[in-house]
mmCIF file of C-alpha atoms and ligand atoms in Angstrom:
data_model
loop_
_atom_site.group_PDB
_atom_site.id
_atom_site.type_symbol
_atom_site.label_atom_id
_atom_site.label_comp_id
_atom_site.label_asym_id
_atom_site.label_seq_id
_atom_site.Cartn_x
_atom_site.Cartn_y
_atom_site.Cartn_z
ATOM 1 C CA MET A 1 -12.514 -16.434 -13.645
ATOM 2 C CA LYS A 2 -15.676 -15.987 -11.549
ATOM 3 C CA ASN A 3 -14.464 -12.670 -10.130
ATOM 4 C CA ILE A 4 -13.519 -11.345 -13.562
ATOM 5 C CA SER A 5 -16.908 -12.306 -15.003
ATOM 6 C CA ILE A 6 -18.876 -10.744 -12.136
ATOM 7 C CA SER A 7 -16.865 -7.517 -12.431
ATOM 8 C CA LEU A 8 -17.408 -7.427 -16.177
ATOM 9 C CA ILE A 9 -21.144 -7.972 -15.755
ATOM 10 C CA ALA A 10 -21.302 -5.200 -13.117
ATOM 11 C CA VAL A 11 -19.554 -2.774 -15.482
ATOM 12 C CA LEU A 12 -21.833 -3.769 -18.379
ATOM 13 C CA ILE A 13 -24.895 -3.168 -16.186
ATOM 14 C CA LEU A 14 -23.574 0.324 -15.409
ATOM 15 C CA ALA A 15 -23.043 0.919 -19.127
ATOM 16 C CA ALA A 16 -26.646 -0.084 -19.814
ATOM 17 C CA LEU A 17 -28.033 2.142 -17.036
ATOM 18 C CA PRO A 18 -28.291 5.369 -19.104
ATOM 19 C CA ALA A 19 -30.281 3.585 -21.821
ATOM 20 C CA VAL A 20 -32.679 2.147 -19.227
ATOM 21 C CA LEU A 21 -33.084 5.509 -17.476
ATOM 22 C CA SER A 22 -33.625 7.404 -20.699
ATOM 23 C CA ALA A 23 -36.242 4.849 -21.840
ATOM 24 C CA ALA A 24 -38.023 5.513 -18.543
ATOM 25 C CA GLY A 25 -37.746 9.274 -19.156
ATOM 26 C CA LEU A 26 -35.355 9.651 -16.220
ATOM 27 C CA THR A 27 -32.297 11.164 -17.947
ATOM 28 C CA GLY A 28 -32.521 14.036 -15.473
ATOM 29 C CA LEU A 29 -31.541 11.585 -12.762
ATOM 30 C CA ILE A 30 -28.091 11.212 -14.336
ATOM 31 C CA THR A 31 -27.590 14.889 -15.010
ATOM 32 C CA ASN A 32 -29.212 16.491 -11.967
ATOM 33 C CA ILE A 33 -29.291 14.047 -9.066
ATOM 34 C CA LEU A 34 -26.565 11.411 -9.439
ATOM 35 C CA PRO A 35 -23.692 13.963 -9.623
ATOM 36 C CA TYR A 36 -24.569 15.284 -6.175
ATOM 37 C CA VAL A 37 -25.241 11.847 -4.705
ATOM 38 C CA ALA A 38 -21.901 10.549 -6.032
ATOM 39 C CA ILE A 39 -19.824 13.480 -4.829
ATOM 40 C CA THR A 40 -21.522 13.422 -1.395
ATOM 41 C CA VAL A 41 -20.882 9.693 -0.963
ATOM 42 C CA PHE A 42 -17.290 10.229 -2.122
ATOM 43 C CA LEU A 43 -16.560 13.135 0.232
ATOM 44 C CA ILE A 44 -18.267 11.700 3.311
ATOM 45 C CA GLY A 45 -16.816 8.224 2.716
ATOM 46 C CA PHE A 46 -13.313 9.553 2.077
ATOM 47 C CA ILE A 47 -13.263 11.816 5.128
ATOM 48 C CA TRP A 48 -14.810 9.134 7.332
ATOM 49 C CA ARG A 49 -12.181 6.552 6.392
ATOM 50 C CA ILE A 50 -9.331 9.028 6.807
ATOM 51 C CA LEU A 51 -10.612 10.023 10.262
ATOM 52 C CA LEU A 52 -10.924 6.352 11.185
ATOM 53 C CA TRP A 53 -7.334 5.642 10.142
ATOM 54 C CA GLY A 54 -6.137 8.899 11.679
ATOM 55 C CA LYS A 55 -7.579 7.881 15.036
ATOM 56 C CA ALA A 56 -5.741 4.534 15.041
ATOM 57 C CA PRO A 57 -3.117 4.761 17.766
ATOM 58 C CA VAL A 58 0.524 4.407 16.753
ATOM 59 C CA PRO A 59 2.401 4.274 20.053
ATOM 60 C CA PHE A 60 5.687 2.986 18.700
ATOM 61 C CA ARG A 61 8.057 3.985 15.947
ATOM 62 C CA ILE A 62 7.598 1.449 13.187
ATOM 63 C CA PRO A 63 9.130 3.059 10.090
ATOM 64 C CA THR A 64 10.627 0.659 7.582
ATOM 65 C CA THR A 65 14.253 1.589 7.275
ATOM 66 C CA CYS A 66 16.569 0.839 4.412
ATOM 67 C CA GLY A 67 19.521 3.115 5.051
ATOM 68 C CA GLN A 68 21.925 4.151 7.787
ATOM 69 C CA GLU A 69 20.295 5.665 10.858
ATOM 70 C CA LYS A 70 21.602 8.938 12.287
ATOM 71 C CA SER A 71 24.163 8.036 14.924
ATOM 72 C CA LEU A 72 27.747 9.204 15.421
ATOM 73 C CA PRO A 73 28.719 12.377 13.556
ATOM 74 C CA TRP A 74 31.343 10.653 11.412
ATOM 75 C CA ILE A 75 28.987 7.921 10.183
ATOM 76 C CA LYS A 76 27.214 8.948 6.958
ATOM 77 C CA THR A 77 23.449 8.844 7.365
ATOM 78 C CA ASN A 78 20.697 8.313 4.805
ATOM 79 C CA PRO A 79 17.941 10.736 5.899
ATOM 80 C CA ALA A 80 15.459 9.844 3.137
ATOM 81 C CA GLU A 81 15.638 6.087 3.770
ATOM 82 C CA ASN A 82 15.958 6.371 7.534
ATOM 83 C CA PRO A 83 14.550 9.774 8.508
ATOM 84 C CA SER A 84 15.785 11.270 11.725
ATOM 85 C CA GLY A 85 13.700 14.456 11.411
ATOM 86 C CA LEU A 86 10.855 16.140 9.534
ATOM 87 C CA PRO A 87 12.869 17.043 6.376
ATOM 88 C CA GLY A 88 13.790 13.365 5.964
ATOM 89 C CA VAL A 89 10.153 12.298 6.358
ATOM 90 C CA ILE A 90 9.041 14.896 3.790
ATOM 91 C CA ALA A 91 11.726 13.736 1.327
ATOM 92 C CA ARG A 92 10.722 10.125 1.871
ATOM 93 C CA MET A 93 6.973 10.758 1.516
ATOM 94 C CA ALA A 94 7.536 12.874 -1.603
ATOM 95 C CA GLN A 95 9.507 10.043 -3.219
ATOM 96 C CA GLU A 96 6.763 7.617 -2.259
ATOM 97 C CA ILE A 97 3.857 9.751 -3.463
ATOM 98 C CA PHE A 98 5.330 11.165 -6.658
ATOM 99 C CA LEU A 99 7.671 8.360 -7.721
ATOM 100 C CA PHE A 100 6.357 5.209 -5.955
ATOM 101 C CA ARG A 101 9.779 4.623 -4.416
ATOM 102 C CA SER A 102 8.903 1.429 -2.548
ATOM 103 C CA LEU A 103 7.359 -0.108 -5.664
ATOM 104 C CA PHE A 104 10.623 0.647 -7.472
ATOM 105 C CA ARG A 105 12.235 -1.825 -5.097
ATOM 106 C CA ASN A 106 9.802 -4.525 -6.161
ATOM 107 C CA THR A 107 11.472 -7.867 -6.744
ATOM 108 C CA ASP A 108 10.466 -11.000 -8.533
ATOM 109 C CA VAL A 109 11.363 -14.540 -7.603
ATOM 110 C CA ALA A 110 11.915 -17.422 -9.994
ATOM 111 C CA ILE A 111 12.998 -20.977 -9.331
ATOM 112 C CA VAL A 112 16.227 -21.631 -11.238
ATOM 113 C CA ASP A 113 17.776 -25.113 -10.906
ATOM 114 C CA GLY A 114 15.590 -25.764 -7.890
ATOM 115 C CA ARG A 115 16.728 -22.608 -6.076
ATOM 116 C CA PRO A 116 14.861 -19.312 -5.664
ATOM 117 C CA VAL A 117 16.544 -16.468 -7.535
ATOM 118 C CA TYR A 118 15.468 -12.890 -6.894
ATOM 119 C CA GLY A 119 15.583 -10.269 -9.602
ATOM 120 C CA SER A 120 14.433 -6.725 -10.187
ATOM 121 C CA ALA A 121 10.838 -6.244 -11.436
ATOM 122 C CA LYS A 122 10.259 -2.743 -12.726
ATOM 123 C CA TRP A 123 7.235 -3.171 -15.036
ATOM 124 C CA LEU A 124 4.698 -2.839 -12.252
ATOM 125 C CA TRP A 125 6.396 0.318 -11.027
ATOM 126 C CA PHE A 126 6.610 1.775 -14.526
ATOM 127 C CA CYS A 127 3.020 1.034 -15.561
ATOM 128 C CA GLY A 128 1.696 2.060 -12.135
ATOM 129 C CA LEU A 129 3.465 5.385 -12.462
ATOM 130 C CA LEU A 130 2.267 5.805 -16.048
ATOM 131 C CA PHE A 131 -1.340 5.177 -15.032
ATOM 132 C CA HIS A 132 -1.413 7.439 -11.972
ATOM 133 C CA TRP A 133 0.346 10.408 -13.569
ATOM 134 C CA SER A 134 -1.843 10.182 -16.678
ATOM 135 C CA LEU A 135 -4.987 10.035 -14.550
ATOM 136 C CA LEU A 136 -3.902 13.170 -12.702
ATOM 137 C CA ILE A 137 -3.220 15.015 -15.971
ATOM 138 C CA ILE A 138 -6.575 13.918 -17.444
ATOM 139 C CA VAL A 139 -8.501 15.034 -14.355
ATOM 140 C CA LEU A 140 -6.682 18.393 -14.378
ATOM 141 C CA ARG A 141 -7.433 18.831 -18.097
ATOM 142 C CA HIS A 142 -11.112 18.099 -17.399
ATOM 143 C CA LEU A 143 -11.242 21.211 -15.212
ATOM 144 C CA ARG A 144 -11.808 23.106 -18.460
ATOM 145 C CA PHE A 145 -15.417 21.962 -18.278
ATOM 146 C CA PHE A 146 -15.894 23.340 -14.781
ATOM 147 C CA ILE A 147 -14.132 26.707 -14.969
ATOM 148 C CA GLU A 148 -15.047 29.744 -17.038
ATOM 149 C CA PRO A 149 -12.884 31.432 -18.240
ATOM 150 C CA ILE A 150 -10.529 28.454 -18.601
ATOM 151 C CA ALA A 151 -7.365 29.037 -16.580
ATOM 152 C CA PRO A 152 -4.339 29.490 -18.870
ATOM 153 C CA TRP A 153 -2.414 26.652 -17.201
ATOM 154 C CA ILE A 154 -5.143 24.170 -18.242
ATOM 155 C CA GLY A 155 -4.699 25.257 -21.877
ATOM 156 C CA ALA A 156 -0.924 24.956 -21.526
ATOM 157 C CA LEU A 157 -1.219 21.486 -19.973
ATOM 158 C CA SER A 158 -3.471 20.323 -22.826
ATOM 159 C CA ALA A 159 -1.089 21.796 -25.408
ATOM 160 C CA VAL A 160 1.914 19.988 -23.896
ATOM 161 C CA ASP A 161 -0.092 16.768 -23.532
ATOM 162 C CA GLY A 162 -1.038 16.888 -27.222
ATOM 163 C CA PHE A 163 2.216 18.286 -28.559
ATOM 164 C CA LEU A 164 2.823 15.332 -30.894
ATOM 165 C CA GLU A 165 -0.248 16.495 -32.851
ATOM 166 C CA ILE A 166 -1.140 13.002 -33.995
ATOM 167 C CA GLY A 167 -4.574 12.896 -35.638
ATOM 168 C CA ILE A 168 -7.553 15.247 -35.452
ATOM 169 C CA PRO A 169 -8.489 15.866 -32.728
ATOM 170 C CA THR A 170 -4.984 15.492 -31.339
ATOM 171 C CA LEU A 171 -4.218 12.329 -29.433
ATOM 172 C CA TYR A 172 -3.226 13.200 -25.896
ATOM 173 C CA LEU A 173 -0.112 11.442 -24.596
ATOM 174 C CA SER A 174 -1.831 10.938 -21.251
ATOM 175 C CA ASP A 175 -4.677 9.084 -23.003
ATOM 176 C CA ALA A 176 -2.289 6.646 -24.696
ATOM 177 C CA ALA A 177 -0.304 6.263 -21.461
ATOM 178 C CA ILE A 178 -3.336 5.588 -19.249
ATOM 179 C CA LEU A 179 -4.636 3.006 -21.694
ATOM 180 C CA GLY A 180 -1.243 1.263 -21.772
ATOM 181 C CA GLY A 181 -0.815 1.401 -17.990
ATOM 182 C CA LEU A 182 -4.331 0.188 -17.240
ATOM 183 C CA THR A 183 -4.115 -2.644 -19.773
ATOM 184 C CA PHE A 184 -0.911 -3.860 -18.135
ATOM 185 C CA LEU A 185 -2.406 -3.657 -14.632
ATOM 186 C CA PHE A 186 -5.500 -5.562 -15.732
ATOM 187 C CA LEU A 187 -3.693 -8.234 -17.782
ATOM 188 C CA ARG A 188 -1.237 -8.790 -14.934
ATOM 189 C CA ARG A 189 -4.121 -9.938 -12.758
ATOM 190 C CA VAL A 190 -5.703 -12.006 -15.516
ATOM 191 C CA VAL A 191 -2.636 -13.654 -17.069
ATOM 192 C CA VAL A 192 -0.271 -14.321 -14.130
ATOM 193 C CA PRO A 193 -1.727 -17.382 -12.324
ATOM 194 C CA GLN A 194 -0.506 -16.317 -8.855
ATOM 195 C CA MET A 195 -2.053 -12.850 -9.299
ATOM 196 C CA ARG A 196 -5.292 -14.349 -10.582
ATOM 197 C CA TYR A 197 -5.410 -16.561 -7.492
ATOM 198 C CA ILE A 198 -5.243 -13.647 -5.055
ATOM 199 C CA SER A 199 -7.356 -11.180 -7.063
ATOM 200 C CA LEU A 200 -10.847 -10.417 -5.862
ATOM 201 C CA PHE A 201 -13.931 -8.786 -7.309
ATOM 202 C CA ILE A 202 -12.863 -5.381 -5.959
ATOM 203 C CA ASP A 203 -9.533 -5.588 -7.816
ATOM 204 C CA TYR A 204 -11.069 -6.312 -11.209
ATOM 205 C CA PHE A 205 -14.053 -4.037 -10.731
ATOM 206 C CA SER A 206 -11.941 -0.958 -9.930
ATOM 207 C CA LEU A 207 -9.711 -1.536 -12.944
ATOM 208 C CA LEU A 208 -12.599 -2.277 -15.307
ATOM 209 C CA LEU A 209 -14.532 0.748 -14.076
ATOM 210 C CA ILE A 210 -11.596 3.065 -14.762
ATOM 211 C CA LEU A 211 -11.064 1.326 -18.112
ATOM 212 C CA GLY A 212 -14.734 2.033 -18.832
ATOM 213 C CA VAL A 213 -14.339 5.743 -18.006
ATOM 214 C CA VAL A 214 -11.214 6.005 -20.154
ATOM 215 C CA SER A 215 -12.521 4.066 -23.139
ATOM 216 C CA THR A 216 -15.820 5.987 -23.289
ATOM 217 C CA GLY A 217 -13.814 9.237 -22.990
ATOM 218 C CA LEU A 218 -11.579 8.192 -25.868
ATOM 219 C CA LEU A 219 -14.621 7.105 -27.855
ATOM 220 C CA MET A 220 -16.108 10.576 -27.421
ATOM 221 C CA ARG A 221 -12.928 12.366 -28.322
ATOM 222 C CA HIS A 222 -12.015 10.356 -31.396
ATOM 223 C CA PHE A 223 -15.075 8.568 -32.775
ATOM 224 C CA SER A 224 -18.391 9.809 -31.429
ATOM 225 C CA PRO A 225 -17.919 13.506 -30.539
ATOM 226 C CA ALA A 226 -19.959 14.989 -27.715
ATOM 227 C CA ASP A 227 -21.384 18.500 -27.948
ATOM 228 C CA LEU A 228 -18.723 20.134 -25.787
ATOM 229 C CA ASN A 229 -20.700 23.367 -25.375
ATOM 230 C CA ALA A 230 -23.629 21.431 -23.925
ATOM 231 C CA VAL A 231 -21.229 19.477 -21.675
ATOM 232 C CA LYS A 232 -19.743 22.722 -20.404
ATOM 233 C CA THR A 233 -23.195 24.208 -19.729
ATOM 234 C CA LEU A 234 -24.061 21.097 -17.749
ATOM 235 C CA ALA A 235 -20.790 21.058 -15.793
ATOM 236 C CA LEU A 236 -21.047 24.780 -14.946
ATOM 237 C CA GLY A 237 -24.641 24.112 -13.864
ATOM 238 C CA TRP A 238 -23.383 21.494 -11.397
ATOM 239 C CA VAL A 239 -20.829 23.763 -9.766
ATOM 240 C CA THR A 240 -23.284 26.662 -9.502
ATOM 241 C CA PHE A 241 -25.983 24.317 -8.125
ATOM 242 C CA SER A 242 -28.355 25.094 -11.001
ATOM 243 C CA PRO A 243 -28.002 22.077 -13.295
ATOM 244 C CA VAL A 244 -29.782 22.160 -16.635
ATOM 245 C CA VAL A 245 -30.626 19.111 -18.719
ATOM 246 C CA PRO A 246 -28.866 19.815 -22.017
ATOM 247 C CA LYS A 247 -30.222 18.639 -25.350
ATOM 248 C CA GLY A 248 -28.324 16.598 -27.902
ATOM 249 C CA ILE A 249 -25.515 15.088 -25.825
ATOM 250 C CA SER A 250 -24.436 11.702 -27.157
ATOM 251 C CA ALA A 251 -25.348 8.469 -25.391
ATOM 252 C CA VAL A 252 -21.641 7.719 -24.885
ATOM 253 C CA PHE A 253 -21.384 10.809 -22.706
ATOM 254 C CA TYR A 254 -24.095 9.491 -20.390
ATOM 255 C CA ILE A 255 -22.274 6.170 -20.104
ATOM 256 C CA HIS A 256 -19.046 8.098 -19.365
ATOM 257 C CA LEU A 257 -20.880 9.981 -16.619
ATOM 258 C CA CYS A 258 -22.430 6.836 -15.126
ATOM 259 C CA PHE A 259 -18.984 5.232 -14.902
ATOM 260 C CA VAL A 260 -17.527 8.371 -13.300
ATOM 261 C CA PHE A 261 -20.304 8.596 -10.694
ATOM 262 C CA ALA A 262 -20.030 4.882 -9.924
ATOM 263 C CA LEU A 263 -16.271 5.329 -9.522
ATOM 264 C CA LEU A 264 -16.756 8.245 -7.123
ATOM 265 C CA ALA A 265 -19.271 6.355 -4.986
ATOM 266 C CA TRP A 266 -17.196 3.166 -5.061
ATOM 267 C CA PHE A 267 -13.936 4.918 -4.205
ATOM 268 C CA PRO A 268 -14.250 5.156 -0.394
ATOM 269 C CA ALA A 269 -15.374 1.526 -0.114
ATOM 270 C CA SER A 270 -12.539 0.164 -2.187
ATOM 271 C CA LYS A 271 -8.782 -0.241 -2.293
ATOM 272 C CA LEU A 272 -8.661 2.989 -4.262
ATOM 273 C CA MET A 273 -8.578 4.639 -0.826
ATOM 274 C CA HIS A 274 -4.826 4.069 -0.882
ATOM 275 C CA ALA A 275 -4.842 7.533 -2.481
ATOM 276 C CA GLY A 276 -5.544 8.969 0.983
ATOM 277 C CA GLY A 277 -4.138 6.127 3.046
ATOM 278 C CA VAL A 278 -0.605 6.527 1.721
ATOM 279 C CA PHE A 279 -0.273 9.721 3.761
ATOM 280 C CA LEU A 280 -1.178 7.890 6.957
ATOM 281 C CA SER A 281 1.170 4.950 6.623
ATOM 282 C CA PRO A 282 3.227 4.840 9.843
ATOM 283 C CA THR A 283 5.906 2.699 8.223
ATOM 284 C CA ARG A 284 6.656 5.672 5.950
ATOM 285 C CA ASN A 285 5.645 8.828 7.783
ATOM 286 C CA LEU A 286 7.347 8.316 11.142
ATOM 287 C CA VAL A 287 10.711 9.655 12.205
ATOM 288 C CA ASN A 288 13.049 6.880 13.284
ATOM 289 C CA ASP A 289 14.205 8.201 16.649
ATOM 290 C CA SER A 290 13.802 5.077 18.751
ATOM 291 C CA ARG A 291 17.385 5.283 20.004
ATOM 292 C CA ARG A 292 17.183 8.944 20.974
ATOM 293 C CA GLN A 293 13.792 8.870 22.612
ATOM 294 C CA ARG A 294 11.969 6.218 24.589
ATOM 295 C CA HIS A 295 8.444 5.657 23.303
ATOM 296 C CA ILE A 296 6.162 4.243 25.948
ATOM 297 C CA ASN A 297 2.895 2.609 25.049
ATOM 298 C CA PRO A 298 0.335 5.010 26.630
ATOM 299 C CA TRP A 299 -2.272 2.334 27.252
ATOM 300 C CA ASN A 300 0.013 -0.228 28.816
ATOM 301 C CA ALA A 301 -1.882 -1.848 31.673
ATOM 302 C CA PRO A 302 -0.114 -1.187 34.997
ATOM 303 C CA VAL A 303 1.909 -4.310 35.752
ATOM 304 C CA PRO A 304 3.027 -4.925 39.369
ATOM 305 C CA ILE A 305 6.797 -5.139 39.264
ATOM 306 C CA HIS A 306 9.293 -6.358 41.815
ATOM 307 C CA THR A 307 12.676 -4.716 41.279
ATOM 308 C CA TYR A 308 15.953 -6.392 42.096
ATOM 309 C CA GLU A 309 16.515 -3.835 44.844
ATOM 310 C CA GLU A 310 13.237 -4.836 46.509
ATOM 311 C CA TYR A 311 14.070 -8.504 46.028
ATOM 312 C CA GLU A 312 17.431 -8.083 47.676
ATOM 313 C CA ASP A 313 15.898 -6.109 50.578
ATOM 314 C CA GLU A 314 13.493 -8.991 51.090
ATOM 315 C CA PHE A 315 16.018 -11.830 50.925
ATOM 316 C CA ARG A 316 19.303 -10.141 51.974
ATOM 317 C CA ASP A 317 19.676 -12.139 55.178
ATOM 318 C CA LYS A 318 18.982 -15.402 53.479
ATOM 319 C CA MET A 319 21.294 -14.544 50.585
ATOM 320 C CA LYS A 320 24.106 -13.629 52.922
ATOM 321 C CA ALA A 321 23.537 -16.741 55.007
ATOM 322 C CA SER A 322 23.871 -18.930 51.955
ATOM 323 C CA GLY A 323 26.967 -17.052 50.728
ATOM 324 C CA LEU A 324 25.365 -15.287 47.754
ATOM 325 C CA PRO A 325 26.826 -11.875 46.795
ATOM 326 C CA VAL A 326 24.641 -8.864 47.606
ATOM 327 C CA GLU A 327 24.774 -5.302 46.280
ATOM 328 C CA LYS A 328 23.985 -3.538 49.586
ATOM 329 C CA GLU A 329 25.398 -4.692 52.883
HETATM 330 C C1 HEM B 1 -12.699 10.315 -12.909
HETATM 331 C C2 HEM B 1 -13.029 11.277 -13.743
HETATM 332 C C3 HEM B 1 -12.850 11.222 -15.244
HETATM 333 C C4 HEM B 1 -11.923 10.578 -15.986
HETATM 334 C C5 HEM B 1 -10.782 9.665 -15.504
HETATM 335 C C6 HEM B 1 -12.200 10.874 -17.376
HETATM 336 C C7 HEM B 1 -11.459 10.396 -18.449
HETATM 337 C C8 HEM B 1 -11.591 10.833 -19.739
HETATM 338 C C9 HEM B 1 -10.690 10.513 -20.817
HETATM 339 C C10 HEM B 1 -9.460 9.629 -20.711
HETATM 340 C C11 HEM B 1 -11.129 11.128 -21.927
HETATM 341 C C12 HEM B 1 -10.485 11.118 -23.308
HETATM 342 C C13 HEM B 1 -10.060 12.494 -23.773
HETATM 343 C C14 HEM B 1 -9.294 13.300 -22.774
HETATM 344 O O1 HEM B 1 -8.354 12.768 -22.165
HETATM 345 O O2 HEM B 1 -9.645 14.468 -22.569
HETATM 346 C C15 HEM B 1 -12.333 11.864 -21.560
HETATM 347 C C16 HEM B 1 -13.067 12.637 -22.399
HETATM 348 C C17 HEM B 1 -14.176 13.345 -22.040
HETATM 349 N N1 HEM B 1 -14.717 13.440 -20.794
HETATM 350 FE FE1 HEM B 1 -14.049 12.543 -19.149
HETATM 351 N N2 HEM B 1 -13.297 11.689 -17.451
HETATM 352 C C18 HEM B 1 -13.720 11.937 -16.158
HETATM 353 C C19 HEM B 1 -14.781 12.728 -15.786
HETATM 354 C C20 HEM B 1 -15.575 13.436 -16.642
HETATM 355 C C21 HEM B 1 -16.671 14.286 -16.239
HETATM 356 C C22 HEM B 1 -17.153 14.514 -14.787
HETATM 357 C C23 HEM B 1 -17.168 14.823 -17.363
HETATM 358 C C24 HEM B 1 -18.321 15.797 -17.454
HETATM 359 C C25 HEM B 1 -18.104 17.044 -17.485
HETATM 360 C C26 HEM B 1 -16.403 14.324 -18.483
HETATM 361 C C27 HEM B 1 -16.606 14.655 -19.797
HETATM 362 C C28 HEM B 1 -15.812 14.272 -20.849
HETATM 363 C C29 HEM B 1 -15.994 14.711 -22.234
HETATM 364 C C30 HEM B 1 -17.081 15.629 -22.738
HETATM 365 C C31 HEM B 1 -14.966 14.133 -22.965
HETATM 366 C C32 HEM B 1 -14.683 14.326 -24.462
HETATM 367 C C33 HEM B 1 -13.633 15.407 -24.559
HETATM 368 C C34 HEM B 1 -13.233 15.721 -25.969
HETATM 369 O O3 HEM B 1 -13.965 15.377 -26.883
HETATM 370 O O4 HEM B 1 -12.182 16.349 -26.080
HETATM 371 N N3 HEM B 1 -15.448 13.468 -18.012
HETATM 372 N N4 HEM B 1 -12.598 11.649 -20.230
#
């Protein structure tokens, strides 16, 4: 409970930040300085961590395999589960990145009559997928604030996302989906005792921060509308490096922004880095060719070896004398 409370307090402090800054006459800090600080921390931190992981040596083939390896021509292989070449690796990574293939295999264990029984557990996969895809769609839709004229595909994406035309303004499917997905992911850590036991501040904080961004966004769209023209002027000001402090934007918008900037700055330091790390996972991105090619550890320390041939040369006389068989006479 301590970790949940600290995370909640941290998010509430962030929510209060705009009010404190505006009382001190420092609203310009949020609109003109923090965006650049946040994006710089995000980019440098992200690249730095990727370079660090990229430099980690992987001398051996350690892909996890769950299908038949390529062997004799008449044995059917499973290239996506046990890739023997680049196309297999691409197919496998695509399944992992777009469909969370390994999470689909998630299992649950329950003790039935004193014995462990394993069963399929698809909720985590489903809600994880729901959350990530919705987030992507929302971020892509947000590009309308940063591009002028708005690219037609952004309009089309928004139209498809809101095609149910529920309410005014239309409820986006991605908004409902992200809220559902996030709520599941958060409650899973709070309600399931085993998950609560292993969950840390960083787990709750990331989820609550994203929940904060989403809920303030929804609040703006459906209950406390922001002046979208002013928002667009501000966003275009950021990308052209001439930010202007707009008048009359609602307080909720500033809270939304504070959450977004905190999320950007927090991203490289947190588990959210799995977004980049998934591409570097050697258990997924390596070709399984251990039987075709010998992989030698390049930094193996030279070890003095004494081959059997040398051994026999050394002891041949003695071996013969005691009646032991020798390979060379
Ligand atoms: C991680 C980045 C962000 C996420 C996940 C996010 C999420 C959301 C969500 C879920 C909504 C509800 C409505 C919708 O889906 O369009 C929303 C609305 C909104 N967001 Fe964001 N947001 C992000 C960044 C930003 C940024 C950088 C801005 C500033 C330009 C911004 C400005 C707005 C505005 C003005 C609305 C209200 C839109 C409307 O009334 O239709 N958001 N946001």
